[in-house]
Every structure is written in C-alpha cells, then in structure tokens.
Amino acid sequence: MTTIQSKINLKKMQASADEACRLMKVLANRDRMLLLCEISQGEKCVGELEEALDIHQPTLSQQLTVLRNEELVKTRREGKQIYYSLSSSEALEVMSVLYKNYCGK
C-alpha cells in the first residue's frame, strides 16, 4: 500500500468532509451507482435507463429523485420524455476511480 502522493491539508478536509460523505452515501446504493454509470455515458431518458439496467418503477423514480435532489444529475424535458444527464464532475471523477479499481482489472 502506498501513501497519498500530495500532502493532505487537514483543515480543508475537515471543511469538506460532510460534502464528501454525502456523495459517498449516495454512491453506496447499487441502483444509484449503476444509474450514474449509465448516465455518465451520455444523456438518457427514463425508458432507456429502465431497459439498460433492469431497474423498474417505482425504484427507478425514487433513485433518480435522490440523484436529482443531491444535484448529481440534471433533467431536460422533451414532450413527455424526461432526459437525465450528469451534472457533477466530482461524481464523475469518483466513478472513474471506482471503475478503474473494480471493473478495469
């Protein structure tokens, strides 16, 4: 095991810890993590997410609401369709690290 290459500023970490923990709590749910993975590949409508991930109503709506409330995704309406896209660069970076360490092996 190695150490973090740059020195950690403890004061900055203390000031940001709540926000970082909030993001990790959202990502700790399997459905939300998979939704973010799928949405990180490009804008998706609810039907596309349901089909790709096999997550059905009402679970899908509940988890998308959490992602929206935490401002990790944003929405766009086109007629009756609602499209979701990623709105958090921090979430994308964390997802990239998780993918590299767990899926890139």
mmCIF file with all atom_site columns, N, CA, C and O in Angstrom, residues 33-70:
data_model
loop_
_atom_site.group_PDB
_atom_site.id
_atom_site.type_symbol
_atom_site.label_atom_id
_atom_site.label_alt_id
_atom_site.label_comp_id
_atom_site.label_asym_id
_atom_site.label_entity_id
_atom_site.label_seq_id
_atom_site.pdbx_PDB_ins_code
_atom_site.Cartn_x
_atom_site.Cartn_y
_atom_site.Cartn_z
_atom_site.occupancy
_atom_site.B_iso_or_equiv
_atom_site.pdbx_formal_charge
_atom_site.auth_seq_id
_atom_site.auth_comp_id
_atom_site.auth_asym_id
_atom_site.auth_atom_id
_atom_site.pdbx_PDB_model_num
ATOM 1   N N  . MET A 1 33 ? -25.594 3.899  -8.095  1.00 0.00 ? 33 MET A N  1
ATOM 2   C CA . MET A 1 33 ? -24.283 3.812  -8.722  1.00 0.00 ? 33 MET A CA 1
ATOM 3   C C  . MET A 1 33 ? -24.414 3.390  -10.180 1.00 0.00 ? 33 MET A C  1
ATOM 4   O O  . MET A 1 33 ? -23.796 3.969  -11.072 1.00 0.00 ? 33 MET A O  1
ATOM 5   N N  . LEU A 1 34 ? -25.246 2.389  -10.436 1.00 0.00 ? 34 LEU A N  1
ATOM 6   C CA . LEU A 1 34 ? -25.444 1.933  -11.810 1.00 0.00 ? 34 LEU A CA 1
ATOM 7   C C  . LEU A 1 34 ? -26.111 3.002  -12.670 1.00 0.00 ? 34 LEU A C  1
ATOM 8   O O  . LEU A 1 34 ? -25.755 3.172  -13.841 1.00 0.00 ? 34 LEU A O  1
ATOM 9   N N  . LEU A 1 35 ? -27.060 3.730  -12.091 1.00 0.00 ? 35 LEU A N  1
ATOM 10  C CA . LEU A 1 35 ? -27.692 4.832  -12.831 1.00 0.00 ? 35 LEU A CA 1
ATOM 11  C C  . LEU A 1 35 ? -26.660 5.891  -13.210 1.00 0.00 ? 35 LEU A C  1
ATOM 12  O O  . LEU A 1 35 ? -26.623 6.355  -14.355 1.00 0.00 ? 35 LEU A O  1
ATOM 13  N N  . LEU A 1 36 ? -25.798 6.255  -12.270 1.00 0.00 ? 36 LEU A N  1
ATOM 14  C CA . LEU A 1 36 ? -24.767 7.249  -12.571 1.00 0.00 ? 36 LEU A CA 1
ATOM 15  C C  . LEU A 1 36 ? -23.798 6.737  -13.627 1.00 0.00 ? 36 LEU A C  1
ATOM 16  O O  . LEU A 1 36 ? -23.372 7.498  -14.508 1.00 0.00 ? 36 LEU A O  1
ATOM 17  N N  . CYS A 1 37 ? -23.448 5.453  -13.561 1.00 0.00 ? 37 CYS A N  1
ATOM 18  C CA . CYS A 1 37 ? -22.572 4.874  -14.585 1.00 0.00 ? 37 CYS A CA 1
ATOM 19  C C  . CYS A 1 37 ? -23.202 5.002  -15.967 1.00 0.00 ? 37 CYS A C  1
ATOM 20  O O  . CYS A 1 37 ? -22.550 5.423  -16.923 1.00 0.00 ? 37 CYS A O  1
ATOM 21  N N  . GLU A 1 38 ? -24.465 4.633  -16.065 1.00 0.00 ? 38 GLU A N  1
ATOM 22  C CA . GLU A 1 38 ? -25.160 4.682  -17.357 1.00 0.00 ? 38 GLU A CA 1
ATOM 23  C C  . GLU A 1 38 ? -25.310 6.123  -17.845 1.00 0.00 ? 38 GLU A C  1
ATOM 24  O O  . GLU A 1 38 ? -25.052 6.422  -19.008 1.00 0.00 ? 38 GLU A O  1
ATOM 25  N N  . ILE A 1 39 ? -25.686 7.020  -16.960 1.00 0.00 ? 39 ILE A N  1
ATOM 26  C CA . ILE A 1 39 ? -25.880 8.422  -17.337 1.00 0.00 ? 39 ILE A CA 1
ATOM 27  C C  . ILE A 1 39 ? -24.549 9.082  -17.693 1.00 0.00 ? 39 ILE A C  1
ATOM 28  O O  . ILE A 1 39 ? -24.495 9.977  -18.535 1.00 0.00 ? 39 ILE A O  1
ATOM 29  N N  . SER A 1 40 ? -23.453 8.609  -17.093 1.00 0.00 ? 40 SER A N  1
ATOM 30  C CA . SER A 1 40 ? -22.138 9.189  -17.399 1.00 0.00 ? 40 SER A CA 1
ATOM 31  C C  . SER A 1 40 ? -21.730 8.922  -18.844 1.00 0.00 ? 40 SER A C  1
ATOM 32  O O  . SER A 1 40 ? -20.855 9.590  -19.381 1.00 0.00 ? 40 SER A O  1
ATOM 33  N N  . GLN A 1 41 ? -22.385 7.951  -19.502 1.00 0.00 ? 41 GLN A N  1
ATOM 34  C CA . GLN A 1 41 ? -22.082 7.634  -20.894 1.00 0.00 ? 41 GLN A CA 1
ATOM 35  C C  . GLN A 1 41 ? -22.835 8.530  -21.869 1.00 0.00 ? 41 GLN A C  1
ATOM 36  O O  . GLN A 1 41 ? -22.613 8.462  -23.071 1.00 0.00 ? 41 GLN A O  1
ATOM 37  N N  . GLY A 1 42 ? -23.722 9.364  -21.357 1.00 0.00 ? 42 GLY A N  1
ATOM 38  C CA . GLY A 1 42 ? -24.486 10.277 -22.191 1.00 0.00 ? 42 GLY A CA 1
ATOM 39  C C  . GLY A 1 42 ? -25.908 10.389 -21.687 1.00 0.00 ? 42 GLY A C  1
ATOM 40  O O  . GLY A 1 42 ? -26.372 9.562  -20.900 1.00 0.00 ? 42 GLY A O  1
ATOM 41  N N  . GLU A 1 43 ? -26.579 11.423 -22.130 1.00 0.00 ? 43 GLU A N  1
ATOM 42  C CA . GLU A 1 43 ? -27.950 11.693 -21.709 1.00 0.00 ? 43 GLU A CA 1
ATOM 43  C C  . GLU A 1 43 ? -28.851 10.502 -22.013 1.00 0.00 ? 43 GLU A C  1
ATOM 44  O O  . GLU A 1 43 ? -28.764 9.901  -23.089 1.00 0.00 ? 43 GLU A O  1
ATOM 45  N N  . LYS A 1 44 ? -29.696 10.160 -21.043 1.00 0.00 ? 44 LYS A N  1
ATOM 46  C CA . LYS A 1 44 ? -30.606 9.022  -21.183 1.00 0.00 ? 44 LYS A CA 1
ATOM 47  C C  . LYS A 1 44 ? -31.991 9.395  -20.684 1.00 0.00 ? 44 LYS A C  1
ATOM 48  O O  . LYS A 1 44 ? -32.135 10.125 -19.709 1.00 0.00 ? 44 LYS A O  1
ATOM 49  N N  . CYS A 1 45 ? -33.017 8.845  -21.352 1.00 0.00 ? 45 CYS A N  1
ATOM 50  C CA . CYS A 1 45 ? -34.385 9.028  -20.866 1.00 0.00 ? 45 CYS A CA 1
ATOM 51  C C  . CYS A 1 45 ? -34.712 7.881  -19.912 1.00 0.00 ? 45 CYS A C  1
ATOM 52  O O  . CYS A 1 45 ? -34.000 6.877  -19.834 1.00 0.00 ? 45 CYS A O  1
ATOM 53  N N  . VAL A 1 46 ? -35.807 8.012  -19.185 1.00 0.00 ? 46 VAL A N  1
ATOM 54  C CA . VAL A 1 46 ? -36.196 7.038  -18.177 1.00 0.00 ? 46 VAL A CA 1
ATOM 55  C C  . VAL A 1 46 ? -36.337 5.647  -18.790 1.00 0.00 ? 46 VAL A C  1
ATOM 56  O O  . VAL A 1 46 ? -35.861 4.653  -18.219 1.00 0.00 ? 46 VAL A O  1
ATOM 57  N N  . GLY A 1 47 ? -36.966 5.549  -19.938 1.00 0.00 ? 47 GLY A N  1
ATOM 58  C CA . GLY A 1 47 ? -37.151 4.253  -20.594 1.00 0.00 ? 47 GLY A CA 1
ATOM 59  C C  . GLY A 1 47 ? -35.829 3.583  -20.929 1.00 0.00 ? 47 GLY A C  1
ATOM 60  O O  . GLY A 1 47 ? -35.679 2.366  -20.780 1.00 0.00 ? 47 GLY A O  1
ATOM 61  N N  . GLU A 1 48 ? -34.868 4.354  -21.403 1.00 0.00 ? 48 GLU A N  1
ATOM 62  C CA . GLU A 1 48 ? -33.547 3.805  -21.717 1.00 0.00 ? 48 GLU A CA 1
ATOM 63  C C  . GLU A 1 48 ? -32.852 3.292  -20.465 1.00 0.00 ? 48 GLU A C  1
ATOM 64  O O  . GLU A 1 48 ? -32.214 2.236  -20.477 1.00 0.00 ? 48 GLU A O  1
ATOM 65  N N  . LEU A 1 49 ? -32.980 4.038  -19.373 1.00 0.00 ? 49 LEU A N  1
ATOM 66  C CA . LEU A 1 49 ? -32.368 3.617  -18.107 1.00 0.00 ? 49 LEU A CA 1
ATOM 67  C C  . LEU A 1 49 ? -33.018 2.343  -17.597 1.00 0.00 ? 49 LEU A C  1
ATOM 68  O O  . LEU A 1 49 ? -32.331 1.416  -17.153 1.00 0.00 ? 49 LEU A O  1
ATOM 69  N N  . GLU A 1 50 ? -34.336 2.281  -17.675 1.00 0.00 ? 50 GLU A N  1
ATOM 70  C CA . GLU A 1 50 ? -35.062 1.101  -17.204 1.00 0.00 ? 50 GLU A CA 1
ATOM 71  C C  . GLU A 1 50 ? -34.642 -0.138 -17.997 1.00 0.00 ? 50 GLU A C  1
ATOM 72  O O  . GLU A 1 50 ? -34.374 -1.198 -17.431 1.00 0.00 ? 50 GLU A O  1
ATOM 73  N N  . GLU A 1 51 ? -34.548 0.005  -19.302 1.00 0.00 ? 51 GLU A N  1
ATOM 74  C CA . GLU A 1 51 ? -34.185 -1.127 -20.158 1.00 0.00 ? 51 GLU A CA 1
ATOM 75  C C  . GLU A 1 51 ? -32.724 -1.548 -19.956 1.00 0.00 ? 51 GLU A C  1
ATOM 76  O O  . GLU A 1 51 ? -32.419 -2.734 -19.837 1.00 0.00 ? 51 GLU A O  1
ATOM 77  N N  . ALA A 1 52 ? -31.824 -0.589 -19.891 1.00 0.00 ? 52 ALA A N  1
ATOM 78  C CA . ALA A 1 52 ? -30.400 -0.901 -19.776 1.00 0.00 ? 52 ALA A CA 1
ATOM 79  C C  . ALA A 1 52 ? -30.043 -1.540 -18.438 1.00 0.00 ? 52 ALA A C  1
ATOM 80  O O  . ALA A 1 52 ? -29.180 -2.419 -18.375 1.00 0.00 ? 52 ALA A O  1
ATOM 81  N N  . LEU A 1 53 ? -30.697 -1.088 -17.376 1.00 0.00 ? 53 LEU A N  1
ATOM 82  C CA . LEU A 1 53 ? -30.300 -1.510 -16.034 1.00 0.00 ? 53 LEU A CA 1
ATOM 83  C C  . LEU A 1 53 ? -31.261 -2.477 -15.372 1.00 0.00 ? 53 LEU A C  1
ATOM 84  O O  . LEU A 1 53 ? -30.965 -2.990 -14.289 1.00 0.00 ? 53 LEU A O  1
ATOM 85  N N  . ASP A 1 54 ? -32.410 -2.711 -15.983 1.00 0.00 ? 54 ASP A N  1
ATOM 86  C CA . ASP A 1 54 ? -33.427 -3.598 -15.410 1.00 0.00 ? 54 ASP A CA 1
ATOM 87  C C  . ASP A 1 54 ? -33.838 -3.136 -14.010 1.00 0.00 ? 54 ASP A C  1
ATOM 88  O O  . ASP A 1 54 ? -34.010 -3.939 -13.100 1.00 0.00 ? 54 ASP A O  1
ATOM 89  N N  . ILE A 1 55 ? -33.950 -1.822 -13.848 1.00 0.00 ? 55 ILE A N  1
ATOM 90  C CA . ILE A 1 55 ? -34.473 -1.219 -12.617 1.00 0.00 ? 55 ILE A CA 1
ATOM 91  C C  . ILE A 1 55 ? -35.859 -0.682 -12.974 1.00 0.00 ? 55 ILE A C  1
ATOM 92  O O  . ILE A 1 55 ? -35.992 0.112  -13.899 1.00 0.00 ? 55 ILE A O  1
ATOM 93  N N  . HIS A 1 56 ? -36.865 -1.135 -12.256 1.00 0.00 ? 56 HIS A N  1
ATOM 94  C CA . HIS A 1 56 ? -38.240 -0.805 -12.626 1.00 0.00 ? 56 HIS A CA 1
ATOM 95  C C  . HIS A 1 56 ? -38.866 0.203  -11.657 1.00 0.00 ? 56 HIS A C  1
ATOM 96  O O  . HIS A 1 56 ? -38.358 0.453  -10.576 1.00 0.00 ? 56 HIS A O  1
ATOM 97  N N  . GLN A 1 57 ? -39.997 0.757  -12.102 1.00 0.00 ? 57 GLN A N  1
ATOM 98  C CA . GLN A 1 57 ? -40.762 1.676  -11.270 1.00 0.00 ? 57 GLN A CA 1
ATOM 99  C C  . GLN A 1 57 ? -41.272 0.919  -10.050 1.00 0.00 ? 57 GLN A C  1
ATOM 100 O O  . GLN A 1 57 ? -41.540 -0.266 -10.179 1.00 0.00 ? 57 GLN A O  1
ATOM 101 N N  . PRO A 1 58 ? -41.429 1.486  -8.889  1.00 0.00 ? 58 PRO A N  1
ATOM 102 C CA . PRO A 1 58 ? -41.118 2.859  -8.520  1.00 0.00 ? 58 PRO A CA 1
ATOM 103 C C  . PRO A 1 58 ? -39.665 3.070  -8.080  1.00 0.00 ? 58 PRO A C  1
ATOM 104 O O  . PRO A 1 58 ? -39.248 4.195  -7.843  1.00 0.00 ? 58 PRO A O  1
ATOM 105 N N  . THR A 1 59 ? -38.890 1.985  -8.008  1.00 0.00 ? 59 THR A N  1
ATOM 106 C CA . THR A 1 59 ? -37.492 2.097  -7.568  1.00 0.00 ? 59 THR A CA 1
ATOM 107 C C  . THR A 1 59 ? -36.718 3.078  -8.438  1.00 0.00 ? 59 THR A C  1
ATOM 108 O O  . THR A 1 59 ? -35.963 3.914  -7.923  1.00 0.00 ? 59 THR A O  1
ATOM 109 N N  . LEU A 1 60 ? -36.893 2.993  -9.741  1.00 0.00 ? 60 LEU A N  1
ATOM 110 C CA . LEU A 1 60 ? -36.185 3.873  -10.666 1.00 0.00 ? 60 LEU A CA 1
ATOM 111 C C  . LEU A 1 60 ? -36.479 5.333  -10.359 1.00 0.00 ? 60 LEU A C  1
ATOM 112 O O  . LEU A 1 60 ? -35.560 6.147  -10.233 1.00 0.00 ? 60 LEU A O  1
ATOM 113 N N  . SER A 1 61 ? -37.743 5.668  -10.206 1.00 0.00 ? 61 SER A N  1
ATOM 114 C CA . SER A 1 61 ? -38.120 7.057  -9.900  1.00 0.00 ? 61 SER A CA 1
ATOM 115 C C  . SER A 1 61 ? -37.558 7.516  -8.563  1.00 0.00 ? 61 SER A C  1
ATOM 116 O O  . SER A 1 61 ? -37.080 8.649  -8.441  1.00 0.00 ? 61 SER A O  1
ATOM 117 N N  . GLN A 1 62 ? -37.605 6.642  -7.566  1.00 0.00 ? 62 GLN A N  1
ATOM 118 C CA . GLN A 1 62 ? -37.078 7.004  -6.241  1.00 0.00 ? 62 GLN A CA 1
ATOM 119 C C  . GLN A 1 62 ? -35.585 7.306  -6.309  1.00 0.00 ? 62 GLN A C  1
ATOM 120 O O  . GLN A 1 62 ? -35.117 8.309  -5.747  1.00 0.00 ? 62 GLN A O  1
ATOM 121 N N  . GLN A 1 63 ? -34.845 6.457  -7.001  1.00 0.00 ? 63 GLN A N  1
ATOM 122 C CA . GLN A 1 63 ? -33.391 6.651  -7.056  1.00 0.00 ? 63 GLN A CA 1
ATOM 123 C C  . GLN A 1 63 ? -33.011 7.852  -7.922  1.00 0.00 ? 63 GLN A C  1
ATOM 124 O O  . GLN A 1 63 ? -32.068 8.582  -7.597  1.00 0.00 ? 63 GLN A O  1
ATOM 125 N N  . LEU A 1 64 ? -33.731 8.091  -9.003  1.00 0.00 ? 64 LEU A N  1
ATOM 126 C CA . LEU A 1 64 ? -33.474 9.284  -9.822  1.00 0.00 ? 64 LEU A CA 1
ATOM 127 C C  . LEU A 1 64 ? -33.796 10.556 -9.033  1.00 0.00 ? 64 LEU A C  1
ATOM 128 O O  . LEU A 1 64 ? -33.104 11.565 -9.176  1.00 0.00 ? 64 LEU A O  1
ATOM 129 N N  . THR A 1 65 ? -34.811 10.503 -8.196  1.00 0.00 ? 65 THR A N  1
ATOM 130 C CA . THR A 1 65 ? -35.144 11.652 -7.348  1.00 0.00 ? 65 THR A CA 1
ATOM 131 C C  . THR A 1 65 ? -34.007 11.959 -6.383  1.00 0.00 ? 65 THR A C  1
ATOM 132 O O  . THR A 1 65 ? -33.642 13.124 -6.190  1.00 0.00 ? 65 THR A O  1
ATOM 133 N N  . VAL A 1 66 ? -33.418 10.925 -5.780  1.00 0.00 ? 66 VAL A N  1
ATOM 134 C CA . VAL A 1 66 ? -32.271 11.138 -4.887  1.00 0.00 ? 66 VAL A CA 1
ATOM 135 C C  . VAL A 1 66 ? -31.121 11.786 -5.655  1.00 0.00 ? 66 VAL A C  1
ATOM 136 O O  . VAL A 1 66 ? -30.529 12.768 -5.193  1.00 0.00 ? 66 VAL A O  1
ATOM 137 N N  . LEU A 1 67 ? -30.816 11.280 -6.839  1.00 0.00 ? 67 LEU A N  1
ATOM 138 C CA . LEU A 1 67 ? -29.720 11.841 -7.642  1.00 0.00 ? 67 LEU A CA 1
ATOM 139 C C  . LEU A 1 67 ? -29.999 13.282 -8.030  1.00 0.00 ? 67 LEU A C  1
ATOM 140 O O  . LEU A 1 67 ? -29.095 14.121 -8.033  1.00 0.00 ? 67 LEU A O  1
ATOM 141 N N  . ARG A 1 68 ? -31.252 13.587 -8.342  1.00 0.00 ? 68 ARG A N  1
ATOM 142 C CA . ARG A 1 68 ? -31.644 14.963 -8.681  1.00 0.00 ? 68 ARG A CA 1
ATOM 143 C C  . ARG A 1 68 ? -31.541 15.871 -7.459  1.00 0.00 ? 68 ARG A C  1
ATOM 144 O O  . ARG A 1 68 ? -30.988 16.970 -7.540  1.00 0.00 ? 68 ARG A O  1
ATOM 145 N N  . ASN A 1 69 ? -32.057 15.414 -6.320  1.00 0.00 ? 69 ASN A N  1
ATOM 146 C CA . ASN A 1 69 ? -32.021 16.222 -5.090  1.00 0.00 ? 69 ASN A CA 1
ATOM 147 C C  . ASN A 1 69 ? -30.597 16.497 -4.626  1.00 0.00 ? 69 ASN A C  1
ATOM 148 O O  . ASN A 1 69 ? -30.321 17.552 -4.050  1.00 0.00 ? 69 ASN A O  1
ATOM 149 N N  . GLU A 1 70 ? -29.693 15.552 -4.871  1.00 0.00 ? 70 GLU A N  1
ATOM 150 C CA . GLU A 1 70 ? -28.286 15.735 -4.500  1.00 0.00 ? 70 GLU A CA 1
ATOM 151 C C  . GLU A 1 70 ? -27.498 16.489 -5.574  1.00 0.00 ? 70 GLU A C  1
ATOM 152 O O  . GLU A 1 70 ? -26.296 16.663 -5.465  1.00 0.00 ? 70 GLU A O  1
#
